[in-house]
CSV table of C-alpha atoms in Angstrom, one decimal:
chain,number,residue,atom,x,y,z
Z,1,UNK,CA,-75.4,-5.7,13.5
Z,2,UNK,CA,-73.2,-3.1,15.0
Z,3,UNK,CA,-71.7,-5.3,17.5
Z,4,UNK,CA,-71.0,-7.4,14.7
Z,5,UNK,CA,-69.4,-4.7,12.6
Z,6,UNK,CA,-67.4,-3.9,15.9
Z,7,UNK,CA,-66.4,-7.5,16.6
Z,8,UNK,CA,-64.8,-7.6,12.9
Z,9,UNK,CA,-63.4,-4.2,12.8
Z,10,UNK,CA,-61.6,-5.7,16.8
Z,11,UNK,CA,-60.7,-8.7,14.4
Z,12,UNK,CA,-59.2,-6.4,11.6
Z,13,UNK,CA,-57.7,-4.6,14.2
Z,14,UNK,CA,-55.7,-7.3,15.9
Z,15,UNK,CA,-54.4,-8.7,12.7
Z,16,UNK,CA,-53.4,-5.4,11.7
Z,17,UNK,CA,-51.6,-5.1,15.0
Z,18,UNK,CA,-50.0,-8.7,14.5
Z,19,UNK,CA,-49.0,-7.8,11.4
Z,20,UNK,CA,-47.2,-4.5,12.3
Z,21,UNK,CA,-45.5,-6.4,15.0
Z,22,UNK,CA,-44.1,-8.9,12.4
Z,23,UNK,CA,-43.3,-5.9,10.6
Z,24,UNK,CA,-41.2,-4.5,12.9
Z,25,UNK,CA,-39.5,-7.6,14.1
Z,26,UNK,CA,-38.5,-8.3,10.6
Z,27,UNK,CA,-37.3,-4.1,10.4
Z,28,UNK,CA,-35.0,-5.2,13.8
Z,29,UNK,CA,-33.5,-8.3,11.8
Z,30,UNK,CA,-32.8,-6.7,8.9
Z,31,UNK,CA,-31.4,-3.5,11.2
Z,32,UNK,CA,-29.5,-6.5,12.5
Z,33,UNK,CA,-28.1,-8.3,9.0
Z,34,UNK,CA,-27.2,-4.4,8.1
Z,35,UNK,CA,-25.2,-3.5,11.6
Z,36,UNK,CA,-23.7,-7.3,10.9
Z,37,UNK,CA,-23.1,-6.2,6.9
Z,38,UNK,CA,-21.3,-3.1,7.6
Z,39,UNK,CA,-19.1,-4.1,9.9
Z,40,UNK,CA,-17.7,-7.1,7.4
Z,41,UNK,CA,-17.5,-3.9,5.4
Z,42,UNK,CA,-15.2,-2.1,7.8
Z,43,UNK,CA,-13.3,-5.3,8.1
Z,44,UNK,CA,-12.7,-5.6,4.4
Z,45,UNK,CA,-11.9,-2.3,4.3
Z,46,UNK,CA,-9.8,-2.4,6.9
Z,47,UNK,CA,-7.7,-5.3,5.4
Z,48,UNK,CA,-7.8,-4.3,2.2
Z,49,UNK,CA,-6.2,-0.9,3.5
Z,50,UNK,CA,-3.5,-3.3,5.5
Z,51,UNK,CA,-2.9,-4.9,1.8
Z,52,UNK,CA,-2.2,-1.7,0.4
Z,53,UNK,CA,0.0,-0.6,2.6
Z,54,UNK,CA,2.1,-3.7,2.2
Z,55,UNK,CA,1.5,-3.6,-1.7
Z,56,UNK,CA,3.5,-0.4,-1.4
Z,57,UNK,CA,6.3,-1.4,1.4
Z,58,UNK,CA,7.1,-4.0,-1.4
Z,59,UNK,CA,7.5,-1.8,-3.6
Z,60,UNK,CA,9.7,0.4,-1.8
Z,61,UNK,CA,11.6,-2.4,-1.2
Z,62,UNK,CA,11.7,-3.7,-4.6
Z,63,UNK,CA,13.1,-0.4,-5.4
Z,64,UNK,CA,15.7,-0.5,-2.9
Z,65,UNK,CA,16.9,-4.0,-4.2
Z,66,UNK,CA,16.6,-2.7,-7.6
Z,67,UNK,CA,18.9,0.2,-7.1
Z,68,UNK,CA,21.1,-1.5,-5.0
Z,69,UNK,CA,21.4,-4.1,-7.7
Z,70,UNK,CA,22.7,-1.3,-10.1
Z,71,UNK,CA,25.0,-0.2,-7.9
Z,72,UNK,CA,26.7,-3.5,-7.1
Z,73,UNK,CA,26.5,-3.8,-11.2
Z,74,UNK,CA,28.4,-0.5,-11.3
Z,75,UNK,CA,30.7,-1.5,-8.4
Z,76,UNK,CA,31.0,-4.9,-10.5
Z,77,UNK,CA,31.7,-3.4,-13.6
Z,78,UNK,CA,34.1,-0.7,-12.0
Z,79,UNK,CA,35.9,-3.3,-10.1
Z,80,UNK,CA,36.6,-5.3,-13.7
Z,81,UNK,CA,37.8,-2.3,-15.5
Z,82,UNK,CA,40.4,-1.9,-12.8
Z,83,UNK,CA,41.5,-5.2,-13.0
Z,84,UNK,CA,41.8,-5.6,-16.2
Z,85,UNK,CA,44.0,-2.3,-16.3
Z,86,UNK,CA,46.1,-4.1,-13.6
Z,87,UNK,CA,46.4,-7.1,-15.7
Z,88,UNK,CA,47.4,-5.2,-18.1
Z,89,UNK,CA,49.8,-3.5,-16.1
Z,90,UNK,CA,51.6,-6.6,-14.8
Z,91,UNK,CA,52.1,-8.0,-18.6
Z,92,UNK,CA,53.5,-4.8,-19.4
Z,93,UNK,CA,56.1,-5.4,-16.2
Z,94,UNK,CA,56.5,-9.0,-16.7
Z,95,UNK,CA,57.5,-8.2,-20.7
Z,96,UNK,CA,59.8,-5.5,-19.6
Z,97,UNK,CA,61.3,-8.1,-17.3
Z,98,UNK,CA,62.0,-10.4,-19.5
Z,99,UNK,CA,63.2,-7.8,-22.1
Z,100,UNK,CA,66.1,-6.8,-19.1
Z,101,UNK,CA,66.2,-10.5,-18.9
Z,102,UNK,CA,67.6,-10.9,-22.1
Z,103,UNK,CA,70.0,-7.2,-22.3
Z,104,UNK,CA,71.4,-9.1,-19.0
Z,105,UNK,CA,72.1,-12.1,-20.8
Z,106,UNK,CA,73.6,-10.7,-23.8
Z,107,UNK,CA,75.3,-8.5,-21.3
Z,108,UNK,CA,76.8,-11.8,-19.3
Z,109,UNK,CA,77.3,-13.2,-22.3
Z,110,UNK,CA,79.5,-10.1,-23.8
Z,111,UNK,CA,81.4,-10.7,-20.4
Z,112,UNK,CA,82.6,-14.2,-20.3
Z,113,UNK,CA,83.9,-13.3,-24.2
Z,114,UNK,CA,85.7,-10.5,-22.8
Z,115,UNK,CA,87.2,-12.4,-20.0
Z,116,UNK,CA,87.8,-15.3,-22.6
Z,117,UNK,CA,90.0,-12.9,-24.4
């Protein structure tokens, strides 16, 4: 009867010892599935990091465009007042020309009577 008790207990021991080494295979593939996890997590987090940084490098640029849009606006908007006052200038010329236009006329006109007479 002891032999027998010491013949199961052998048994009881080699399943227990099969089962500890299924155990630990399965702790080696999930150590496995977790080195293989954490890496996609450094990837992600690496390319995530490489979005951000372009996030921001657009938006530095944006910026740039933005305020380099304002600037051509101003420069836009300086240029017009200038030529508008030039415009303005040149009908102010062109009417006194044609006000010395007219005194010259009167004046060759008063000439030709004189000499008439």
């Amino acid at each position: 009867e002891n032999e027998k008790e010491l013949d199961r207990m052998k048994r009881l021991i080699r399943e227990n010892e099969k089962e500890l080494d299924r155990m630990k295979r399965l702790i080696r593939e999930n150590e496995k599935e977790l080195d293989l996890m954490q890496t996609l997590i450094q990837n992600y987090e690496k390319e995530l990091d490489r979005m951000q940084r372009l996030i921001r490098k657009n938006e530095k640029e944006s910026d740039w465009r933005k305020r380099q849009r304002l600037e051509w606006e101003e420069e836009s908007d300086w240029m017009l007042a200038r030529t508008i006052e030039a415009r303005t200038e040149v009908d102010r010329a062109q009417r006194r020309i044609r006000e010395k236009e007219k005194e010259l006329d009167q004046m060759q006109i008063l000439i030709r009577e004189k000499e008439k007479e």
